[in-house]
CSV table of N, CA and C in Angstrom, one decimal:
chain,number,residue,atom,x,y,z
F,674,MET,N,-2.4,2.1,31.3
F,674,MET,CA,-2.3,0.8,31.7
F,674,MET,C,-0.9,0.2,31.2
F,675,GLU,N,-0.5,-0.8,31.9
F,675,GLU,CA,0.8,-1.4,31.6
F,675,GLU,C,0.6,-2.4,30.5
F,676,LYS,N,1.6,-2.5,29.6
F,676,LYS,CA,1.5,-3.5,28.5
F,676,LYS,C,1.6,-4.9,29.1
F,677,SER,N,2.2,-5.1,30.3
F,677,SER,CA,2.4,-6.4,30.8
F,677,SER,C,1.1,-7.0,31.2
F,678,LYS,N,0.0,-6.2,31.2
F,678,LYS,CA,-1.3,-6.8,31.6
F,678,LYS,C,-1.9,-7.6,30.5
F,679,PHE,N,-1.2,-7.6,29.3
F,679,PHE,CA,-1.6,-8.5,28.2
F,679,PHE,C,-0.8,-9.7,28.1
F,680,PRO,N,-1.3,-10.8,27.8
F,680,PRO,CA,-0.5,-12.0,27.6
F,680,PRO,C,0.5,-11.9,26.5
F,681,LYS,N,1.5,-12.7,26.5
F,681,LYS,CA,2.6,-12.7,25.5
F,681,LYS,C,2.0,-13.3,24.1
F,682,LYS,N,1.1,-14.2,24.3
F,682,LYS,CA,0.6,-14.9,23.1
F,682,LYS,C,-0.7,-14.2,22.6
F,683,PRO,N,-0.9,-13.9,21.3
F,683,PRO,CA,-2.1,-13.3,20.9
F,683,PRO,C,-3.3,-14.3,20.9
F,684,GLU,N,-4.5,-13.7,21.1
F,684,GLU,CA,-5.7,-14.5,21.0
F,684,GLU,C,-6.0,-14.9,19.5
F,685,LEU,N,-5.6,-14.0,18.6
F,685,LEU,CA,-5.8,-14.2,17.2
F,685,LEU,C,-4.7,-13.5,16.4
F,686,LYS,N,-4.2,-14.2,15.4
F,686,LYS,CA,-3.1,-13.7,14.6
F,686,LYS,C,-3.4,-14.0,13.2
F,687,ILE,N,-3.4,-12.9,12.3
F,687,ILE,CA,-3.6,-13.1,10.9
F,687,ILE,C,-2.6,-12.3,10.1
F,688,SER,N,-2.4,-12.7,8.9
F,688,SER,CA,-1.6,-11.9,7.9
F,688,SER,C,-2.5,-11.6,6.7
F,689,ILE,N,-2.5,-10.4,6.3
F,689,ILE,CA,-3.4,-10.0,5.2
F,689,ILE,C,-2.6,-9.3,4.1
F,690,PRO,N,-2.9,-9.4,2.9
F,690,PRO,CA,-2.3,-8.6,1.8
F,690,PRO,C,-2.7,-7.2,2.0
F,691,ALA,N,-1.8,-6.3,1.6
F,691,ALA,CA,-2.0,-4.8,1.7
F,691,ALA,C,-2.9,-4.4,0.6
F,692,LYS,N,-4.2,-4.7,0.7
F,692,LYS,CA,-5.2,-4.4,-0.4
F,692,LYS,C,-6.3,-3.6,0.3
F,693,THR,N,-6.6,-2.4,-0.3
F,693,THR,CA,-7.7,-1.6,0.3
F,693,THR,C,-9.1,-2.3,0.2
F,694,GLU,N,-9.3,-3.2,-0.7
F,694,GLU,CA,-10.5,-3.9,-0.8
F,694,GLU,C,-10.8,-4.9,0.3
F,695,LEU,N,-9.8,-5.1,1.2
F,695,LEU,CA,-9.9,-6.0,2.3
F,695,LEU,C,-10.2,-5.2,3.6
F,696,LEU,N,-10.3,-3.9,3.5
F,696,LEU,CA,-10.5,-3.1,4.7
F,696,LEU,C,-11.8,-3.4,5.4
F,697,LYS,N,-12.9,-3.7,4.6
F,697,LYS,CA,-14.2,-4.0,5.2
F,697,LYS,C,-14.1,-5.3,6.1
F,698,MET,N,-13.4,-6.3,5.6
F,698,MET,CA,-13.2,-7.5,6.3
F,698,MET,C,-12.4,-7.2,7.6
F,699,ILE,N,-11.4,-6.4,7.5
F,699,ILE,CA,-10.6,-6.1,8.7
F,699,ILE,C,-11.5,-5.3,9.7
F,700,VAL,N,-12.3,-4.4,9.3
F,700,VAL,CA,-13.2,-3.6,10.1
F,700,VAL,C,-14.1,-4.6,10.8
F,701,ASP,N,-14.8,-5.5,10.1
F,701,ASP,CA,-15.7,-6.5,10.6
F,701,ASP,C,-15.0,-7.4,11.7
F,702,LEU,N,-13.8,-7.8,11.4
F,702,LEU,CA,-13.1,-8.7,12.3
F,702,LEU,C,-12.8,-7.9,13.6
F,703,THR,N,-12.3,-6.7,13.4
F,703,THR,CA,-12.0,-5.9,14.6
F,703,THR,C,-13.3,-5.6,15.5
F,704,LYS,N,-14.4,-5.3,14.8
F,704,LYS,CA,-15.6,-5.1,15.6
F,704,LYS,C,-16.0,-6.4,16.3
F,705,HIS,N,-15.9,-7.5,15.7
F,705,HIS,CA,-16.2,-8.8,16.3
F,705,HIS,C,-15.3,-9.0,17.5
F,706,MET,N,-14.0,-8.8,17.3
F,706,MET,CA,-13.1,-9.1,18.5
F,706,MET,C,-13.4,-8.1,19.6
F,707,ALA,N,-13.8,-6.9,19.3
F,707,ALA,CA,-14.1,-5.9,20.4
F,707,ALA,C,-15.4,-6.4,21.1
F,708,THR,N,-16.4,-6.7,20.3
F,708,THR,CA,-17.7,-7.1,21.0
F,708,THR,C,-17.6,-8.3,21.8
F,709,ILE,N,-16.9,-9.3,21.4
F,709,ILE,CA,-16.8,-10.6,22.2
F,709,ILE,C,-15.9,-10.3,23.4
F,710,ASN,N,-15.3,-9.2,23.5
F,710,ASN,CA,-14.5,-8.8,24.7
F,710,ASN,C,-15.2,-7.7,25.5
F,711,ASP,N,-16.5,-7.6,25.4
F,711,ASP,CA,-17.4,-6.8,26.2
F,711,ASP,C,-17.3,-5.3,25.9
F,712,PHE,N,-16.9,-4.9,24.7
F,712,PHE,CA,-17.1,-3.5,24.3
F,712,PHE,C,-18.4,-3.4,23.6
F,713,ASP,N,-19.2,-2.4,23.9
F,713,ASP,CA,-20.5,-2.2,23.3
F,713,ASP,C,-20.3,-1.9,21.8
F,714,LYS,N,-21.4,-2.0,21.0
F,714,LYS,CA,-21.3,-1.9,19.6
F,714,LYS,C,-20.8,-0.5,19.1
F,715,LYS,N,-21.1,0.5,19.9
F,715,LYS,CA,-20.6,1.9,19.5
F,715,LYS,C,-19.1,2.0,19.7
F,716,GLU,N,-18.6,1.4,20.8
F,716,GLU,CA,-17.2,1.4,21.1
F,716,GLU,C,-16.4,0.5,20.1
F,717,ALA,N,-17.0,-0.6,19.8
F,717,ALA,CA,-16.4,-1.6,18.9
F,717,ALA,C,-16.3,-0.9,17.5
F,718,GLN,N,-17.3,-0.1,17.1
F,718,GLN,CA,-17.2,0.6,15.8
F,718,GLN,C,-16.1,1.6,15.8
F,719,LYS,N,-15.9,2.3,17.0
F,719,LYS,CA,-14.8,3.3,17.1
F,719,LYS,C,-13.4,2.6,17.0
F,720,ILE,N,-13.3,1.5,17.7
F,720,ILE,CA,-12.0,0.7,17.6
F,720,ILE,C,-11.8,0.3,16.2
F,721,ALA,N,-12.8,-0.2,15.5
F,721,ALA,CA,-12.6,-0.6,14.1
F,721,ALA,C,-12.2,0.6,13.2
F,722,LEU,N,-12.7,1.7,13.5
F,722,LEU,CA,-12.4,2.9,12.8
F,722,LEU,C,-10.9,3.2,13.0
F,723,ALA,N,-10.4,3.1,14.2
F,723,ALA,CA,-9.0,3.4,14.5
F,723,ALA,C,-8.1,2.4,13.7
F,724,VAL,N,-8.5,1.1,13.7
F,724,VAL,CA,-7.8,0.1,12.9
F,724,VAL,C,-7.8,0.4,11.4
F,725,ASP,N,-9.0,0.8,10.9
F,725,ASP,CA,-9.1,1.1,9.5
F,725,ASP,C,-8.2,2.2,9.2
F,726,GLU,N,-8.1,3.3,10.0
F,726,GLU,CA,-7.2,4.4,9.8
F,726,GLU,C,-5.7,3.9,9.7
F,727,ALA,N,-5.4,3.1,10.7
F,727,ALA,CA,-4.0,2.6,10.8
F,727,ALA,C,-3.6,1.7,9.5
F,728,ILE,N,-4.5,0.8,9.2
F,728,ILE,CA,-4.2,0.0,8.0
F,728,ILE,C,-4.2,0.8,6.7
F,729,THR,N,-5.1,1.7,6.6
F,729,THR,CA,-5.1,2.6,5.4
F,729,THR,C,-3.8,3.4,5.3
F,730,ASN,N,-3.3,3.9,6.5
F,730,ASN,CA,-2.0,4.6,6.5
F,730,ASN,C,-0.9,3.7,6.0
F,731,ILE,N,-0.9,2.5,6.5
F,731,ILE,CA,0.2,1.5,6.1
F,731,ILE,C,0.2,1.3,4.6
F,732,ILE,N,-1.0,1.0,4.1
F,732,ILE,CA,-1.1,0.7,2.7
F,732,ILE,C,-0.7,1.9,1.8
F,733,LYS,N,-1.2,3.1,2.2
F,733,LYS,CA,-0.9,4.3,1.5
F,733,LYS,C,0.5,4.8,1.6
F,734,HIS,N,1.0,5.0,2.9
F,734,HIS,CA,2.3,5.6,3.1
F,734,HIS,C,3.5,4.7,3.3
F,735,SER,N,3.3,3.6,3.9
F,735,SER,CA,4.4,2.6,4.0
F,735,SER,C,4.6,1.8,2.8
F,736,TYR,N,3.5,1.4,2.2
F,736,TYR,CA,3.6,0.5,1.0
F,736,TYR,C,3.3,1.1,-0.3
F,737,ASN,N,2.9,2.4,-0.3
F,737,ASN,CA,2.6,3.1,-1.5
F,737,ASN,C,1.7,2.3,-2.4
F,738,TYR,N,0.7,1.7,-1.8
F,738,TYR,CA,-0.3,0.9,-2.5
F,738,TYR,C,0.2,-0.3,-3.2
F,739,ASP,N,1.4,-0.8,-2.9
F,739,ASP,CA,2.0,-2.0,-3.5
F,739,ASP,C,1.4,-3.2,-2.8
F,740,GLU,N,0.6,-4.0,-3.5
F,740,GLU,CA,-0.1,-5.1,-2.9
F,740,GLU,C,0.7,-6.3,-2.7
F,741,LYS,N,2.0,-6.3,-3.0
F,741,LYS,CA,2.8,-7.5,-2.8
F,741,LYS,C,3.2,-7.6,-1.3
F,742,PHE,N,3.0,-6.6,-0.5
F,742,PHE,CA,3.3,-6.6,0.9
F,742,PHE,C,2.2,-7.2,1.7
F,743,ASP,N,2.5,-7.6,2.9
F,743,ASP,CA,1.5,-8.1,3.9
F,743,ASP,C,1.5,-7.2,5.1
F,744,ILE,N,0.4,-7.3,5.9
F,744,ILE,CA,0.3,-6.7,7.2
F,744,ILE,C,-0.1,-7.8,8.1
F,745,LYS,N,0.6,-7.9,9.2
F,745,LYS,CA,0.3,-8.9,10.2
F,745,LYS,C,-0.5,-8.2,11.3
F,746,MET,N,-1.6,-8.8,11.7
F,746,MET,CA,-2.4,-8.3,12.8
F,746,MET,C,-2.5,-9.3,13.9
F,747,GLU,N,-2.3,-8.8,15.2
F,747,GLU,CA,-2.4,-9.6,16.3
F,747,GLU,C,-3.4,-9.0,17.3
F,748,PHE,N,-4.3,-9.8,17.8
F,748,PHE,CA,-5.3,-9.3,18.8
F,748,PHE,C,-4.9,-10.0,20.2
F,749,TYR,N,-4.8,-9.1,21.2
F,749,TYR,CA,-4.5,-9.6,22.5
F,749,TYR,C,-5.7,-9.1,23.4
F,750,THR,N,-6.1,-10.0,24.4
F,750,THR,CA,-7.1,-9.6,25.3
F,750,THR,C,-6.6,-9.7,26.7
F,751,SER,N,-7.2,-8.9,27.6
F,751,SER,CA,-6.8,-8.9,29.0
F,751,SER,C,-8.0,-8.7,29.8
F,752,HIS,N,-8.0,-9.4,31.0
F,752,HIS,CA,-9.2,-9.3,31.9
F,752,HIS,C,-8.6,-9.1,33.3
F,753,ASN,N,-8.4,-7.8,33.6
F,753,ASN,CA,-7.7,-7.5,34.9
F,753,ASN,C,-8.5,-6.4,35.6
F,754,ASP,N,-8.5,-6.4,36.9
F,754,ASP,CA,-9.0,-5.3,37.7
F,754,ASP,C,-10.4,-4.9,37.3
F,755,ASN,N,-11.3,-5.8,37.0
F,755,ASN,CA,-12.6,-5.5,36.6
F,755,ASN,C,-12.7,-4.7,35.3
F,756,LYS,N,-11.6,-4.8,34.5
F,756,LYS,CA,-11.6,-4.1,33.2
F,756,LYS,C,-11.2,-5.2,32.2
F,757,LYS,N,-11.7,-5.0,31.0
F,757,LYS,CA,-11.2,-5.8,29.9
F,757,LYS,C,-10.5,-4.9,28.9
F,758,GLY,N,-9.4,-5.5,28.3
F,758,GLY,CA,-8.7,-4.7,27.4
F,758,GLY,C,-8.5,-5.4,26.1
F,759,LEU,N,-8.3,-4.6,25.0
F,759,LEU,CA,-8.0,-5.2,23.7
F,759,LEU,C,-6.8,-4.4,23.2
F,760,LYS,N,-5.8,-5.2,22.8
F,760,LYS,CA,-4.6,-4.7,22.2
F,760,LYS,C,-4.5,-5.2,20.8
F,761,ILE,N,-4.3,-4.3,19.9
F,761,ILE,CA,-4.2,-4.7,18.5
F,761,ILE,C,-2.8,-4.2,18.0
F,762,LEU,N,-2.0,-5.2,17.6
F,762,LEU,CA,-0.7,-5.0,17.1
F,762,LEU,C,-0.6,-5.2,15.6
F,763,LEU,N,-0.2,-4.2,14.9
F,763,LEU,CA,0.0,-4.2,13.5
F,763,LEU,C,1.5,-4.3,13.2
F,764,ILE,N,2.0,-5.2,12.4
F,764,ILE,CA,3.4,-5.4,12.1
F,764,ILE,C,3.5,-5.3,10.6
F,765,PHE,N,4.4,-4.4,10.1
F,765,PHE,CA,4.5,-4.2,8.7
F,765,PHE,C,5.9,-3.7,8.4
F,766,ALA,N,6.3,-3.9,7.1
F,766,ALA,CA,7.6,-3.4,6.6
F,766,ALA,C,7.4,-2.1,5.9
F,767,GLY,N,8.2,-1.8,4.9
F,767,GLY,CA,8.0,-0.6,4.2
F,767,GLY,C,8.6,0.7,4.9
F,768,THR,N,8.2,1.8,4.4
F,768,THR,CA,8.6,3.1,5.0
F,768,THR,C,8.1,3.3,6.4
F,769,PRO,N,8.9,3.6,7.3
F,769,PRO,CA,8.4,3.9,8.7
F,769,PRO,C,7.5,5.1,8.7
F,770,PRO,N,6.5,5.1,9.5
F,770,PRO,CA,5.6,6.3,9.6
F,770,PRO,C,6.3,7.5,10.1
F,771,VAL,N,5.9,8.7,9.6
F,771,VAL,CA,6.5,9.9,10.1
F,771,VAL,C,5.3,10.6,10.9
F,772,LEU,N,5.5,10.7,12.2
F,772,LEU,CA,4.5,11.2,13.1
F,772,LEU,C,4.8,12.6,13.5
F,773,LYS,N,3.8,13.5,13.5
F,773,LYS,CA,4.0,14.8,13.9
F,773,LYS,C,3.4,14.9,15.3
F,774,ASN,N,4.2,15.6,16.2
F,774,ASN,CA,3.7,15.7,17.6
F,774,ASN,C,2.8,16.9,17.9
F,775,ALA,N,2.8,17.8,16.9
F,775,ALA,CA,1.9,19.0,17.1
F,775,ALA,C,0.5,18.6,17.1
F,776,ALA,N,-0.3,19.3,18.0
F,776,ALA,CA,-1.7,19.0,18.1
F,776,ALA,C,-2.4,19.5,16.8
F,777,ILE,N,-3.4,18.8,16.5
F,777,ILE,CA,-4.2,19.1,15.3
F,777,ILE,C,-5.5,19.6,15.7
F,778,ASP,N,-5.9,20.7,15.0
F,778,ASP,CA,-7.3,21.3,15.3
F,778,ASP,C,-8.2,20.6,14.4
F,779,LEU,N,-8.8,19.4,14.9
F,779,LEU,CA,-9.6,18.6,14.1
F,779,LEU,C,-10.9,19.3,13.6
F,780,ASN,N,-11.5,20.1,14.4
F,780,ASN,CA,-12.7,20.9,14.0
F,780,ASN,C,-12.4,21.8,12.9
F,781,ARG,N,-11.2,22.5,12.9
F,781,ARG,CA,-10.8,23.4,11.8
F,781,ARG,C,-10.6,22.6,10.5
F,782,MET,N,-10.0,21.5,10.6
F,782,MET,CA,-9.7,20.7,9.4
F,782,MET,C,-11.0,20.2,8.8
F,783,ILE,N,-12.0,19.8,9.6
F,783,ILE,CA,-13.3,19.4,9.1
F,783,ILE,C,-14.0,20.5,8.5
F,784,LYS,N,-14.0,21.7,9.1
F,784,LYS,CA,-14.6,22.9,8.6
F,784,LYS,C,-14.0,23.3,7.3
F,785,GLU,N,-12.7,23.1,7.1
F,785,GLU,CA,-12.0,23.5,5.9
F,785,GLU,C,-12.1,22.4,4.9
F,786,LYS,N,-12.7,21.2,5.3
F,786,LYS,CA,-12.8,20.1,4.4
F,786,LYS,C,-11.5,19.5,3.9
F,787,ARG,N,-10.5,19.6,4.8
F,787,ARG,CA,-9.2,19.1,4.4
F,787,ARG,C,-9.1,17.6,4.6
F,788,LYS,N,-8.5,17.0,3.7
F,788,LYS,CA,-8.3,15.5,3.8
F,788,LYS,C,-6.9,15.2,4.0
F,789,GLY,N,-6.7,14.1,4.7
F,789,GLY,CA,-5.3,13.7,5.0
F,789,GLY,C,-4.8,14.4,6.3
F,790,GLY,N,-3.9,13.6,7.0
F,790,GLY,CA,-3.2,14.2,8.1
F,790,GLY,C,-4.0,14.1,9.4
F,791,ILE,N,-5.2,13.4,9.4
F,791,ILE,CA,-6.0,13.4,10.7
F,791,ILE,C,-6.1,11.9,11.2
F,792,GLY,N,-5.7,11.0,10.4
F,792,GLY,CA,-5.8,9.5,10.8
F,792,GLY,C,-5.2,9.2,12.1
F,793,VAL,N,-4.0,9.6,12.3
F,793,VAL,CA,-3.3,9.3,13.6
F,793,VAL,C,-4.0,10.0,14.8
F,794,GLU,N,-4.4,11.2,14.5
F,794,GLU,CA,-5.2,12.0,15.6
F,794,GLU,C,-6.5,11.3,15.9
F,795,ILE,N,-7.2,10.8,14.9
F,795,ILE,CA,-8.4,10.1,15.2
F,795,ILE,C,-8.1,8.8,16.0
F,796,MET,N,-7.1,8.1,15.6
F,796,MET,CA,-6.7,6.9,16.3
F,796,MET,C,-6.4,7.2,17.8
F,797,LYS,N,-5.7,8.3,18.1
F,797,LYS,CA,-5.3,8.6,19.4
F,797,LYS,C,-6.5,9.1,20.3
F,798,ARG,N,-7.5,9.7,19.6
F,798,ARG,CA,-8.7,10.1,20.4
F,798,ARG,C,-9.6,8.9,20.7
F,799,ILE,N,-9.6,7.9,19.8
F,799,ILE,CA,-10.4,6.7,20.1
F,799,ILE,C,-9.8,5.8,21.1
F,800,MET,N,-8.5,5.5,20.9
F,800,MET,CA,-7.9,4.4,21.7
F,800,MET,C,-7.3,5.1,23.0
F,801,ASP,N,-7.0,4.2,24.0
F,801,ASP,CA,-6.4,4.7,25.2
F,801,ASP,C,-4.9,4.9,25.0
F,802,SER,N,-4.3,4.2,24.1
F,802,SER,CA,-2.9,4.4,23.7
F,802,SER,C,-2.6,4.0,22.3
F,803,VAL,N,-1.8,4.7,21.6
F,803,VAL,CA,-1.3,4.4,20.2
F,803,VAL,C,0.2,4.6,20.2
F,804,GLU,N,0.9,3.6,19.9
F,804,GLU,CA,2.4,3.7,19.9
F,804,GLU,C,2.9,3.1,18.6
F,805,TYR,N,3.9,3.8,18.0
F,805,TYR,CA,4.6,3.3,16.9
F,805,TYR,C,6.0,3.0,17.3
F,806,LYS,N,6.6,2.0,16.7
F,806,LYS,CA,8.0,1.6,17.0
F,806,LYS,C,8.5,1.0,15.7
F,807,THR,N,9.8,1.3,15.4
F,807,THR,CA,10.5,0.7,14.3
F,807,THR,C,11.8,0.1,14.8
F,808,THR,N,12.0,-1.2,14.4
F,808,THR,CA,13.2,-1.9,14.7
F,808,THR,C,13.7,-2.5,13.4
F,809,LYS,N,14.9,-2.2,13.0
F,809,LYS,CA,15.5,-2.7,11.8
F,809,LYS,C,14.6,-2.6,10.6
F,810,ASP,N,14.0,-3.7,10.2
F,810,ASP,CA,13.2,-3.7,9.0
F,810,ASP,C,11.7,-3.9,9.3
F,811,LYS,N,11.3,-3.7,10.5
F,811,LYS,CA,9.9,-3.9,10.9
F,811,LYS,C,9.3,-2.7,11.6
F,812,ASN,N,8.1,-2.4,11.3
F,812,ASN,CA,7.4,-1.3,12.0
F,812,ASN,C,6.3,-1.9,12.8
F,813,TYR,N,6.0,-1.3,13.9
F,813,TYR,CA,4.9,-1.8,14.8
F,813,TYR,C,4.0,-0.6,15.1
F,814,CYS,N,2.7,-0.9,15.1
F,814,CYS,CA,1.7,0.0,15.6
F,814,CYS,C,0.9,-0.7,16.6
F,815,GLU,N,1.0,-0.3,17.9
F,815,GLU,CA,0.2,-0.9,19.0
F,815,GLU,C,-0.9,0.0,19.4
F,816,MET,N,-2.1,-0.5,19.4
F,816,MET,CA,-3.2,0.3,19.9
F,816,MET,C,-3.9,-0.5,21.0
F,817,VAL,N,-4.2,0.2,22.1
F,817,VAL,CA,-4.9,-0.4,23.3
F,817,VAL,C,-6.1,0.3,23.6
F,818,LYS,N,-7.2,-0.4,24.0
F,818,LYS,CA,-8.4,0.2,24.5
F,818,LYS,C,-8.9,-0.7,25.6
F,819,TRP,N,-9.3,0.0,26.7
F,819,TRP,CA,-9.9,-0.6,27.9
F,819,TRP,C,-11.3,-0.3,28.0
F,820,THR,N,-12.1,-1.3,28.6
F,820,THR,CA,-13.5,-1.1,28.8
F,820,THR,C,-13.6,-0.1,30.0
F,821,ASP,N,-14.8,0.5,30.1
F,821,ASP,CA,-15.0,1.4,31.2
F,821,ASP,C,-15.6,0.7,32.5
F,822,GLN,N,-15.7,-0.6,32.4
F,822,GLN,CA,-16.3,-1.3,33.5
F,822,GLN,C,-15.4,-1.4,34.7
């Protein structure tokens, strides 16, 4: 889907400190935003998991658990062509993410009980698109999900 199908102005915009203890609140907010935009509870939970993974990666890898930083979250909604969409934009500073393009064998990693390195893969499997971009001193993670209706 085209990014232009989303309005320029977010429906909701918040800034949160980079604290892991706030992850539950972020997950609950994301689930709420998804359900009020016609995603069923199961799909809303998956979207929230993708956001949880993204925020955790930012806190851990970009900010190295430094709580003095903030993460901006913007929620955009779209109602086009009998589909509804939810775009979540995360804006953060710190170290830009390093993404590997190689495919991950998720089943093997689970079997071997390996931790780490699967967050972005999970995000990509849940969402319809996940894109990272860095410009000067800001990093952006844009995640989009469309309803099946």
